[in-house]
PDB file of C-alpha atoms and ligand atoms in Angstrom:
ATOM      1  CA  UNK A   7      25.114  11.140  -7.294  1.00  0.00           C
ATOM      2  CA  UNK A   8      20.916  12.226  -7.990  1.00  0.00           C
ATOM      3  CA  UNK A   9      20.607  15.268  -5.323  1.00  0.00           C
ATOM      4  CA  UNK A  10      16.552  15.195  -4.543  1.00  0.00           C
ATOM      5  CA  UNK A  11      16.399  18.280  -1.892  1.00  0.00           C
ATOM      6  CA  UNK A  12      14.315  17.186   0.668  1.00  0.00           C
ATOM      7  CA  UNK A  13      13.377  19.909   2.819  1.00  0.00           C
ATOM      8  CA  UNK A  14      10.546  22.031   1.230  1.00  0.00           C
ATOM      9  CA  UNK A  15       8.158  19.402   2.649  1.00  0.00           C
ATOM     10  CA  UNK A  16       5.756  20.377   4.673  1.00  0.00           C
ATOM     11  CA  UNK A  17       6.096  17.667   7.298  1.00  0.00           C
ATOM     12  CA  UNK A  18       8.286  19.201   8.338  1.00  0.00           C
ATOM     13  CA  UNK A  19       7.208  21.640  11.036  1.00  0.00           C
ATOM     14  CA  UNK A  20       9.349  25.029  10.450  1.00  0.00           C
ATOM     15  CA  UNK A  21       8.015  24.511   6.840  1.00  0.00           C
ATOM     16  CA  UNK A  22       4.734  24.045   7.181  1.00  0.00           C
ATOM     17  CA  UNK A  23       4.862  26.643   9.901  1.00  0.00           C
ATOM     18  CA  UNK A  24       6.039  28.569   6.497  1.00  0.00           C
ATOM     19  CA  UNK A  25       3.448  27.499   4.536  1.00  0.00           C
ATOM     20  CA  UNK A  26       1.102  28.469   7.045  1.00  0.00           C
ATOM     21  CA  UNK A  27       1.983  31.424   7.017  1.00  0.00           C
ATOM     22  CA  UNK A  28       2.138  31.700   3.934  1.00  0.00           C
ATOM     23  CA  UNK A  29       6.096  32.844   3.798  1.00  0.00           C
ATOM     24  CA  UNK A  30       7.255  33.893   0.112  1.00  0.00           C
ATOM     25  CA  UNK A  31      10.734  34.919   1.888  1.00  0.00           C
ATOM     26  CA  UNK A  32      11.203  31.530   3.932  1.00  0.00           C
ATOM     27  CA  UNK A  33      10.520  28.820   0.523  1.00  0.00           C
ATOM     28  CA  UNK A  34      12.755  30.867  -2.680  1.00  0.00           C
ATOM     29  CA  UNK A  35      15.352  30.549   0.303  1.00  0.00           C
ATOM     30  CA  UNK A  36      15.462  27.510   0.878  1.00  0.00           C
ATOM     31  CA  UNK A  37      14.903  26.769  -2.879  1.00  0.00           C
ATOM     32  CA  UNK A  38      17.576  28.855  -3.715  1.00  0.00           C
ATOM     33  CA  UNK A  39      19.976  27.160  -1.396  1.00  0.00           C
ATOM     34  CA  UNK A  40      19.329  24.203  -1.977  1.00  0.00           C
ATOM     35  CA  UNK A  41      20.139  24.247  -5.610  1.00  0.00           C
ATOM     36  CA  UNK A  42      23.458  26.474  -4.543  1.00  0.00           C
ATOM     37  CA  UNK A  43      24.307  23.192  -2.398  1.00  0.00           C
ATOM     38  CA  UNK A  44      23.354  20.981  -5.245  1.00  0.00           C
ATOM     39  CA  UNK A  45      20.464  19.234  -6.208  1.00  0.00           C
ATOM     40  CA  UNK A  46      18.945  18.176  -9.811  1.00  0.00           C
ATOM     41  CA  UNK A  47      15.577  18.997  -8.253  1.00  0.00           C
ATOM     42  CA  UNK A  48      13.566  19.630  -5.451  1.00  0.00           C
ATOM     43  CA  UNK A  49      11.534  17.526  -3.781  1.00  0.00           C
ATOM     44  CA  UNK A  50       7.738  19.665  -3.212  1.00  0.00           C
ATOM     45  CA  UNK A  51       5.034  18.592  -0.335  1.00  0.00           C
ATOM     46  CA  UNK A  52       2.989  20.368   0.627  1.00  0.00           C
ATOM     47  CA  UNK A  53       1.359  18.419   3.230  1.00  0.00           C
ATOM     48  CA  UNK A  54      -2.413  19.872   3.924  1.00  0.00           C
ATOM     49  CA  UNK A  55      -5.737  17.558   3.509  1.00  0.00           C
ATOM     50  CA  UNK A  56      -6.619  17.201  -0.115  1.00  0.00           C
ATOM     51  CA  UNK A  57      -9.299  19.671  -0.718  1.00  0.00           C
ATOM     52  CA  UNK A  58      -6.165  22.543  -0.723  1.00  0.00           C
ATOM     53  CA  UNK A  59      -3.334  19.886  -1.830  1.00  0.00           C
ATOM     54  CA  UNK A  60      -3.232  20.853  -5.187  1.00  0.00           C
ATOM     55  CA  UNK A  61      -3.717  24.878  -4.316  1.00  0.00           C
ATOM     56  CA  UNK A  62      -1.045  24.672  -2.061  1.00  0.00           C
ATOM     57  CA  UNK A  63       1.529  22.958  -4.702  1.00  0.00           C
ATOM     58  CA  UNK A  64       0.508  25.565  -7.215  1.00  0.00           C
ATOM     59  CA  UNK A  65       1.657  28.632  -5.042  1.00  0.00           C
ATOM     60  CA  UNK A  66       4.676  26.589  -3.870  1.00  0.00           C
ATOM     61  CA  UNK A  67       5.599  25.938  -7.668  1.00  0.00           C
ATOM     62  CA  UNK A  68       5.687  29.702  -8.669  1.00  0.00           C
ATOM     63  CA  UNK A  69       7.503  30.843  -5.748  1.00  0.00           C
ATOM     64  CA  UNK A  70      10.582  28.176  -6.446  1.00  0.00           C
ATOM     65  CA  UNK A  71      10.030  28.528 -10.112  1.00  0.00           C
ATOM     66  CA  UNK A  72      10.809  31.737  -9.395  1.00  0.00           C
ATOM     67  CA  UNK A  73      13.776  31.721  -7.392  1.00  0.00           C
ATOM     68  CA  UNK A  74      16.255  28.734  -9.284  1.00  0.00           C
ATOM     69  CA  UNK A  75      16.581  27.201 -12.287  1.00  0.00           C
ATOM     70  CA  UNK A  76      16.126  23.754 -10.350  1.00  0.00           C
ATOM     71  CA  UNK A  77      13.824  21.303 -11.341  1.00  0.00           C
ATOM     72  CA  UNK A  78      10.876  19.997  -9.399  1.00  0.00           C
ATOM     73  CA  UNK A  79       9.926  17.294  -7.471  1.00  0.00           C
ATOM     74  CA  UNK A  80       5.845  16.350  -7.045  1.00  0.00           C
ATOM     75  CA  UNK A  81       5.107  15.117  -3.773  1.00  0.00           C
ATOM     76  CA  UNK A  82       1.827  14.138  -3.419  1.00  0.00           C
ATOM     77  CA  UNK A  83       0.340  11.146  -1.837  1.00  0.00           C
ATOM     78  CA  UNK A  84      -2.672  11.419  -4.197  1.00  0.00           C
ATOM     79  CA  UNK A  85      -1.538  10.322  -8.079  1.00  0.00           C
ATOM     80  CA  UNK A  86      -4.025  12.652  -9.387  1.00  0.00           C
ATOM     81  CA  UNK A  87      -2.807  15.767  -8.108  1.00  0.00           C
ATOM     82  CA  UNK A  88       1.201  14.365  -9.005  1.00  0.00           C
ATOM     83  CA  UNK A  89      -1.230  14.355 -12.660  1.00  0.00           C
ATOM     84  CA  UNK A  90      -2.298  18.123 -12.021  1.00  0.00           C
ATOM     85  CA  UNK A  91       0.372  19.048 -10.695  1.00  0.00           C
ATOM     86  CA  UNK A  92       2.662  19.181 -13.432  1.00  0.00           C
ATOM     87  CA  UNK A  93       0.740  21.411 -15.220  1.00  0.00           C
ATOM     88  CA  UNK A  94       2.431  23.770 -13.214  1.00  0.00           C
ATOM     89  CA  UNK A  95       5.792  23.475 -14.036  1.00  0.00           C
ATOM     90  CA  UNK A  96       8.095  25.381 -16.790  1.00  0.00           C
ATOM     91  CA  UNK A  97       9.962  22.073 -17.295  1.00  0.00           C
ATOM     92  CA  UNK A  98      10.127  19.140 -16.833  1.00  0.00           C
ATOM     93  CA  UNK A  99      10.822  16.938 -13.387  1.00  0.00           C
ATOM     94  CA  UNK A 100       9.933  14.255 -10.981  1.00  0.00           C
ATOM     95  CA  UNK A 101       6.943  12.572  -9.923  1.00  0.00           C
ATOM     96  CA  UNK A 102       7.202  11.172  -6.190  1.00  0.00           C
ATOM     97  CA  UNK A 103       5.623   8.914  -6.733  1.00  0.00           C
ATOM     98  CA  UNK A 104       3.537   5.743  -8.944  1.00  0.00           C
ATOM     99  CA  UNK A 105       3.333   2.508  -7.122  1.00  0.00           C
ATOM    100  CA  UNK A 106       1.370  -0.558  -7.941  1.00  0.00           C
ATOM    101  CA  UNK A 107      -0.840   0.611  -5.531  1.00  0.00           C
ATOM    102  CA  UNK A 108      -4.875   0.645  -7.163  1.00  0.00           C
ATOM    103  CA  UNK A 109      -4.456   2.929 -10.713  1.00  0.00           C
ATOM    104  CA  UNK A 110      -1.378   4.850  -9.586  1.00  0.00           C
ATOM    105  CA  UNK A 111       0.715   3.762 -12.950  1.00  0.00           C
ATOM    106  CA  UNK A 112      -2.882   4.250 -15.206  1.00  0.00           C
ATOM    107  CA  UNK A 113      -3.195   8.114 -13.137  1.00  0.00           C
ATOM    108  CA  UNK A 114       0.455   8.598 -14.132  1.00  0.00           C
ATOM    109  CA  UNK A 115       2.704   6.714 -16.763  1.00  0.00           C
ATOM    110  CA  UNK A 116       0.102   8.265 -19.668  1.00  0.00           C
ATOM    111  CA  UNK A 117       0.502  11.871 -18.444  1.00  0.00           C
ATOM    112  CA  UNK A 118       4.274  11.589 -18.834  1.00  0.00           C
ATOM    113  CA  UNK A 119       4.590   9.350 -21.824  1.00  0.00           C
ATOM    114  CA  UNK A 120       6.977  10.939 -24.473  1.00  0.00           C
ATOM    115  CA  UNK A 121       7.827  13.527 -22.588  1.00  0.00           C
ATOM    116  CA  UNK A 122      11.335  14.204 -20.623  1.00  0.00           C
ATOM    117  CA  UNK A 123       9.043  13.926 -16.307  1.00  0.00           C
ATOM    118  CA  UNK A 124      11.008  11.117 -15.024  1.00  0.00           C
ATOM    119  CA  UNK A 125       9.630   9.118 -12.263  1.00  0.00           C
ATOM    120  CA  UNK A 126       9.646   7.731  -8.473  1.00  0.00           C
ATOM    121  CA  UNK A 127       7.884   4.601  -8.160  1.00  0.00           C
ATOM    122  CA  UNK A 128       8.120   2.315  -4.434  1.00  0.00           C
ATOM    123  CA  UNK A 129       8.291  -0.636  -4.383  1.00  0.00           C
ATOM    124  CA  UNK A 130       4.920  -1.984  -3.108  1.00  0.00           C
ATOM    125  CA  UNK A 131       1.544  -2.402  -4.252  1.00  0.00           C
ATOM    126  CA  UNK A 132      -2.077  -3.360  -3.357  1.00  0.00           C
ATOM    127  CA  UNK A 133      -0.650  -5.915  -0.612  1.00  0.00           C
ATOM    128  CA  UNK A 134       1.348  -3.670   1.099  1.00  0.00           C
ATOM    129  CA  UNK A 135       5.316  -3.422   1.035  1.00  0.00           C
ATOM    130  CA  UNK A 136       6.973  -7.036   0.303  1.00  0.00           C
ATOM    131  CA  UNK A 137       8.174  -9.008   2.986  1.00  0.00           C
ATOM    132  CA  UNK A 138      10.831 -10.624   0.287  1.00  0.00           C
ATOM    133  CA  UNK A 139      13.513 -10.082  -1.679  1.00  0.00           C
ATOM    134  CA  UNK A 140      10.949 -12.060  -4.703  1.00  0.00           C
ATOM    135  CA  UNK A 141       8.064 -10.810  -3.782  1.00  0.00           C
ATOM    136  CA  UNK A 142       9.428  -7.223  -4.602  1.00  0.00           C
ATOM    137  CA  UNK A 143      11.400  -8.420  -7.715  1.00  0.00           C
ATOM    138  CA  UNK A 144       7.380  -9.575  -9.249  1.00  0.00           C
ATOM    139  CA  UNK A 145       6.071  -6.105  -8.082  1.00  0.00           C
ATOM    140  CA  UNK A 146       9.412  -4.202  -9.441  1.00  0.00           C
ATOM    141  CA  UNK A 147       8.633  -6.703 -12.620  1.00  0.00           C
ATOM    142  CA  UNK A 148       4.612  -5.392 -13.225  1.00  0.00           C
ATOM    143  CA  UNK A 149       6.044  -1.908 -12.602  1.00  0.00           C
ATOM    144  CA  UNK A 150       8.393  -2.308 -15.226  1.00  0.00           C
ATOM    145  CA  UNK A 151       5.688  -4.330 -17.589  1.00  0.00           C
ATOM    146  CA  UNK A 152       3.670  -0.881 -17.341  1.00  0.00           C
ATOM    147  CA  UNK A 153       5.982   0.672 -18.470  1.00  0.00           C
ATOM    148  CA  UNK A 154       7.728  -1.112 -21.466  1.00  0.00           C
ATOM    149  CA  UNK A 155       3.126  -0.240 -22.200  1.00  0.00           C
ATOM    150  CA  UNK A 156       3.530   3.042 -22.550  1.00  0.00           C
ATOM    151  CA  UNK A 157       7.512   3.267 -23.506  1.00  0.00           C
ATOM    152  CA  UNK A 158       8.641   5.067 -20.688  1.00  0.00           C
ATOM    153  CA  UNK A 159      12.835   3.910 -20.269  1.00  0.00           C
ATOM    154  CA  UNK A 160      14.376   2.841 -17.538  1.00  0.00           C
ATOM    155  CA  UNK A 161      16.501   5.703 -17.391  1.00  0.00           C
ATOM    156  CA  UNK A 162      13.947   7.926 -16.928  1.00  0.00           C
ATOM    157  CA  UNK A 163      12.883   5.668 -13.586  1.00  0.00           C
ATOM    158  CA  UNK A 164      14.017   5.924  -9.494  1.00  0.00           C
ATOM    159  CA  UNK A 165      13.216   2.783  -8.304  1.00  0.00           C
ATOM    160  CA  UNK A 166      11.943   3.102  -4.131  1.00  0.00           C
ATOM    161  CA  UNK A 167      12.702   0.027  -2.969  1.00  0.00           C
ATOM    162  CA  UNK A 168      11.290   1.317   0.991  1.00  0.00           C
ATOM    163  CA  UNK A 169      13.352   1.293   3.900  1.00  0.00           C
ATOM    164  CA  UNK A 170      12.750   0.372   6.602  1.00  0.00           C
ATOM    165  CA  UNK A 171      13.239   0.972  10.613  1.00  0.00           C
ATOM    166  CA  UNK A 172      16.371  -0.716  11.274  1.00  0.00           C
ATOM    167  CA  UNK A 173      14.932  -1.370  14.705  1.00  0.00           C
ATOM    168  CA  UNK A 174      12.184  -4.028  13.592  1.00  0.00           C
ATOM    169  CA  UNK A 175      14.568  -5.306  10.719  1.00  0.00           C
ATOM    170  CA  UNK A 176      15.584  -9.263  11.175  1.00  0.00           C
ATOM    171  CA  UNK A 177      18.697  -8.605   8.723  1.00  0.00           C
ATOM    172  CA  UNK A 178      19.465  -4.982   8.361  1.00  0.00           C
ATOM    173  CA  UNK A 179      18.758  -4.151   4.837  1.00  0.00           C
ATOM    174  CA  UNK A 180      20.388  -7.223   3.753  1.00  0.00           C
ATOM    175  CA  UNK A 181      16.880  -7.340   1.198  1.00  0.00           C
ATOM    176  CA  UNK A 182      16.925  -4.047   0.247  1.00  0.00           C
ATOM    177  CA  UNK A 183      20.082  -3.681  -0.681  1.00  0.00           C
ATOM    178  CA  UNK A 184      19.447  -7.503  -3.352  1.00  0.00           C
ATOM    179  CA  UNK A 185      16.366  -6.119  -4.544  1.00  0.00           C
ATOM    180  CA  UNK A 186      18.846  -2.702  -5.199  1.00  0.00           C
ATOM    181  CA  UNK A 187      21.689  -5.070  -6.958  1.00  0.00           C
ATOM    182  CA  UNK A 188      19.136  -7.476  -8.877  1.00  0.00           C
ATOM    183  CA  UNK A 189      17.493  -4.480  -9.954  1.00  0.00           C
ATOM    184  CA  UNK A 190      20.960  -2.373 -11.646  1.00  0.00           C
ATOM    185  CA  UNK A 191      21.426  -5.711 -12.394  1.00  0.00           C
ATOM    186  CA  UNK A 192      18.209  -6.243 -14.996  1.00  0.00           C
ATOM    187  CA  UNK A 193      18.133  -2.697 -15.678  1.00  0.00           C
ATOM    188  CA  UNK A 194      21.803  -0.798 -16.122  1.00  0.00           C
ATOM    189  CA  UNK A 195      20.352   2.277 -16.985  1.00  0.00           C
ATOM    190  CA  UNK A 196      17.723   2.641 -14.492  1.00  0.00           C
ATOM    191  CA  UNK A 197      18.071   4.651 -11.138  1.00  0.00           C
ATOM    192  CA  UNK A 198      17.574   3.910  -7.631  1.00  0.00           C
ATOM    193  CA  UNK A 199      16.712   6.022  -5.120  1.00  0.00           C
ATOM    194  CA  UNK A 200      15.282   6.976  -1.207  1.00  0.00           C
ATOM    195  CA  UNK A 201      14.805   8.485   1.652  1.00  0.00           C
ATOM    196  CA  UNK A 202      17.637   8.378   4.265  1.00  0.00           C
ATOM    197  CA  UNK A 203      16.021   9.304   7.290  1.00  0.00           C
ATOM    198  CA  UNK A 204      13.819   6.180   7.471  1.00  0.00           C
ATOM    199  CA  UNK A 205      16.218   3.664   8.500  1.00  0.00           C
ATOM    200  CA  UNK A 206      16.492   5.040  12.110  1.00  0.00           C
ATOM    201  CA  UNK A 207      13.303   5.031  13.441  1.00  0.00           C
ATOM    202  CA  UNK A 208      12.901   5.047  16.938  1.00  0.00           C
ATOM    203  CA  UNK A 209      17.045   4.778  17.422  1.00  0.00           C
ATOM    204  CA  UNK A 210      18.148   7.190  18.948  1.00  0.00           C
ATOM    205  CA  UNK A 211      21.869   8.872  17.098  1.00  0.00           C
ATOM    206  CA  UNK A 212      19.421   8.626  13.934  1.00  0.00           C
ATOM    207  CA  UNK A 213      22.634  11.203  11.763  1.00  0.00           C
ATOM    208  CA  UNK A 214      25.081   8.060  12.379  1.00  0.00           C
ATOM    209  CA  UNK A 215      23.299   5.465  11.135  1.00  0.00           C
ATOM    210  CA  UNK A 216      21.297   7.138   8.152  1.00  0.00           C
ATOM    211  CA  UNK A 217      25.241   8.372   7.070  1.00  0.00           C
ATOM    212  CA  UNK A 218      25.937   4.370   6.821  1.00  0.00           C
ATOM    213  CA  UNK A 219      22.646   3.111   5.141  1.00  0.00           C
ATOM    214  CA  UNK A 220      23.667   5.942   2.444  1.00  0.00           C
ATOM    215  CA  UNK A 221      26.970   4.066   1.566  1.00  0.00           C
ATOM    216  CA  UNK A 222      25.445   1.056   2.076  1.00  0.00           C
ATOM    217  CA  UNK A 223      22.712   1.388  -0.405  1.00  0.00           C
ATOM    218  CA  UNK A 224      24.893   3.420  -2.354  1.00  0.00           C
ATOM    219  CA  UNK A 225      27.982   0.330  -2.972  1.00  0.00           C
ATOM    220  CA  UNK A 226      24.348  -1.634  -3.550  1.00  0.00           C
ATOM    221  CA  UNK A 227      23.661   1.172  -6.282  1.00  0.00           C
ATOM    222  CA  UNK A 228      21.130   3.533  -4.463  1.00  0.00           C
ATOM    223  CA  UNK A 229      22.761   6.506  -7.234  1.00  0.00           C
ATOM    224  CA  UNK A 230      19.776   8.559  -5.979  1.00  0.00           C
ATOM    225  CA  UNK A 231      18.548  10.080  -2.722  1.00  0.00           C
ATOM    226  CA  UNK A 232      15.729  12.549  -1.658  1.00  0.00           C
ATOM    227  CA  UNK A 233      17.938  14.364   1.088  1.00  0.00           C
ATOM    228  CA  UNK A 234      18.621  17.725   3.284  1.00  0.00           C
ATOM    229  CA  UNK A 235      21.661  18.785   0.648  1.00  0.00           C
ATOM    230  CA  UNK A 236      22.082  22.329   3.135  1.00  0.00           C
ATOM    231  CA  UNK A 237      23.219  19.619   5.377  1.00  0.00           C
ATOM    232  CA  UNK A 238      27.618  19.442   4.625  1.00  0.00           C
ATOM    233  CA  UNK A 239      28.422  16.082   7.017  1.00  0.00           C
ATOM    234  CA  UNK A 240      26.316  14.289   4.450  1.00  0.00           C
ATOM    235  CA  UNK A 241      27.297  16.019   1.362  1.00  0.00           C
ATOM    236  CA  UNK A 242      30.966  15.044   1.929  1.00  0.00           C
ATOM    237  CA  UNK A 243      30.670  11.389   2.619  1.00  0.00           C
ATOM    238  CA  UNK A 244      28.209  11.196   0.255  1.00  0.00           C
ATOM    239  CA  UNK A 245      30.917  12.507  -2.545  1.00  0.00           C
ATOM    240  CA  UNK A 246      33.873  10.063  -0.804  1.00  0.00           C
ATOM    241  CA  UNK A 247      31.661   7.860  -1.206  1.00  0.00           C
ATOM    242  CA  UNK A 248      31.542   8.013  -5.572  1.00  0.00           C
ATOM    243  CA  UNK A 249      34.775   8.200  -6.173  1.00  0.00           C
ATOM    244  CA  UNK A 250      35.497   5.296  -3.652  1.00  0.00           C
ATOM    245  CA  UNK A 251      33.295   4.096  -5.715  1.00  0.00           C
ATOM    246  CA  UNK A 252      35.469   4.441  -9.269  1.00  0.00           C
ATOM    247  CA  UNK A 253      32.848   6.987  -9.872  1.00  0.00           C
ATOM    248  CA  UNK A 254      35.352  10.073 -10.151  1.00  0.00           C
ATOM    249  CA  UNK A 255      37.466  10.286 -12.317  1.00  0.00           C
ATOM    250  CA  UNK A 256      41.330  11.718 -10.719  1.00  0.00           C
ATOM    251  CA  UNK A 257      38.672  12.451  -7.407  1.00  0.00           C
ATOM    252  CA  UNK A 258      37.240  15.129  -9.551  1.00  0.00           C
ATOM    253  CA  UNK A 259      33.959  16.458  -8.535  1.00  0.00           C
ATOM    254  CA  UNK A 260      34.873  15.680  -4.730  1.00  0.00           C
ATOM    255  CA  UNK A 261      37.522  18.125  -5.014  1.00  0.00           C
ATOM    256  CA  UNK A 262      35.526  20.654  -6.581  1.00  0.00           C
ATOM    257  CA  UNK A 263      32.942  19.989  -4.917  1.00  0.00           C
ATOM    258  CA  UNK A 264      34.905  21.278  -1.493  1.00  0.00           C
ATOM    259  CA  UNK A 265      35.936  23.893  -3.448  1.00  0.00           C
ATOM    260  CA  UNK A 266      32.607  25.253  -3.273  1.00  0.00           C
ATOM    261  CA  UNK A 267      32.560  24.983  -0.480  1.00  0.00           C
ATOM    262  CA  UNK A 268      29.270  21.827  -0.518  1.00  0.00           C
ATOM    263  CA  UNK A 269      31.125  20.453   1.825  1.00  0.00           C
ATOM    264  CA  UNK A 270      34.370  21.047   5.185  1.00  0.00           C
ATOM    265  CA  UNK A 271      37.309  20.057   6.582  1.00  0.00           C
TER     266      UNK A 271
HETATM  267  N1  LIG B  21      10.791   8.370  -0.138  1.00  0.00           N
HETATM  268  C1  LIG B  21      10.012   8.830  -1.441  1.00  0.00           C
HETATM  269  N2  LIG B  21       9.307  10.579  -1.632  1.00  0.00           N
HETATM  270  C2  LIG B  21       9.982  10.600   0.141  1.00  0.00           C
HETATM  271  C3  LIG B  21       9.781   9.368   1.196  1.00  0.00           C
HETATM  272  C4  LIG B  21      10.942   8.070   0.760  1.00  0.00           C
HETATM  273  N3  LIG B  21       9.417  11.527   0.565  1.00  0.00           N
HETATM  274  C5  LIG B  21       8.949  11.716   2.022  1.00  0.00           C
HETATM  275  C6  LIG B  21      10.571  11.092   2.860  1.00  0.00           C
HETATM  276  N4  LIG B  21      10.448  10.201   2.432  1.00  0.00           N
HETATM  277  C7  LIG B  21      11.718  12.486   2.531  1.00  0.00           C
HETATM  278  N5  LIG B  21      11.975  13.797   3.098  1.00  0.00           N
HETATM  279  C8  LIG B  21      12.501  14.404   3.773  1.00  0.00           C
HETATM  280  C9  LIG B  21      11.733  15.147   4.471  1.00  0.00           C
HETATM  281  C10 LIG B  21      12.765  15.753   6.268  1.00  0.00           C
HETATM  282  C11 LIG B  21      12.629  15.877   6.077  1.00  0.00           C
HETATM  283  C12 LIG B  21      12.955  13.743   6.397  1.00  0.00           C
HETATM  284  C13 LIG B  21      12.951  13.660   5.457  1.00  0.00           C
HETATM  285  C14 LIG B  21      13.967  15.304   7.885  1.00  0.00           C
HETATM  286  N6  LIG B  21      14.578  16.719   7.190  1.00  0.00           N
HETATM  287  C15 LIG B  21      15.271  17.479   9.054  1.00  0.00           C
HETATM  288  C16 LIG B  21      14.858  19.199   9.252  1.00  0.00           C
HETATM  289  O1  LIG B  21      14.730  19.624   7.249  1.00  0.00           O
HETATM  290  O2  LIG B  21      14.438  19.628  10.105  1.00  0.00           O
HETATM  291  C17 LIG B  21      16.754  18.021   8.255  1.00  0.00           C
HETATM  292  C18 LIG B  21      17.646  16.130   8.323  1.00  0.00           C
HETATM  293  C19 LIG B  21      18.516  16.124   7.808  1.00  0.00           C
HETATM  294  O3  LIG B  21      19.673  17.046   8.873  1.00  0.00           O
HETATM  295  O4  LIG B  21      19.338  15.901   7.188  1.00  0.00           O
HETATM  296  O5  LIG B  21      13.932  14.700   8.691  1.00  0.00           O
HETATM  297  O6  LIG B  21      11.587   7.381   2.011  1.00  0.00           O
HETATM  298  N7  LIG B  21      10.009   8.163  -2.151  1.00  0.00           N
END
């Protein structure tokens, strides 16, 4: 499982406060701890007005690169900001995100073409989030056509099928799992990612929904997730599910992660 550490996000109140107060120790500490917990990328989202965003992102990138070696996941709603922020990174990371919307792909794919940068692609376009699996796959194929034009291999893309609220869904997560299965069938080397928390919006005891969702999504082929790696219950579940899916021979990774204290009894 490719873990994208979610905690350095300005939409989390404690992180917004740390950004406003320029609390460098807080940010370095969260970077280090997520890195030690096994994050493959650290998501950095400033969540400030666009005129300050690039400056805040540069400050965050410099801080995180001083604290650990884990590659950065540049998270901004603006493709222009993502394209600029890439220049501040010492090594290739992940861009969060493009979609079929507007000229996002035309702004981002030329920047990462011929590099080792990876990119998250959301299955939405100018018409919003498609209602049906078929329409989502249409958006997906349009994105893959562009990827081919820019010679970006599927292995550098993380498809985010866009997880909507369970309480408003008529079919649970069936549309999402069908989309994940089909995406993986068409491109076995591609990654499928997503945030675990949208699913439980407006429901009580959200952690149960989030955890059950991750297991079902992994069973469908999700192999990358934007989660809190400091949450040991979630980490235990991820390692356990990976082993149960036959992706961890002799449970070696599960045993090692337990020994390293990534989760407890
Ligand atoms: N897809 C893509 N990008 C995304 C999302 C997505 N970026 C933002 C978001 N969704 C994922 N990031 C977060 C960050 C923090 C939280 C939820 C989603 C959050 N964190 C709690 C906290 O830090 O207080 C802790 C949660 C826990 O303990 O598990 O709420 O869907 N492409």
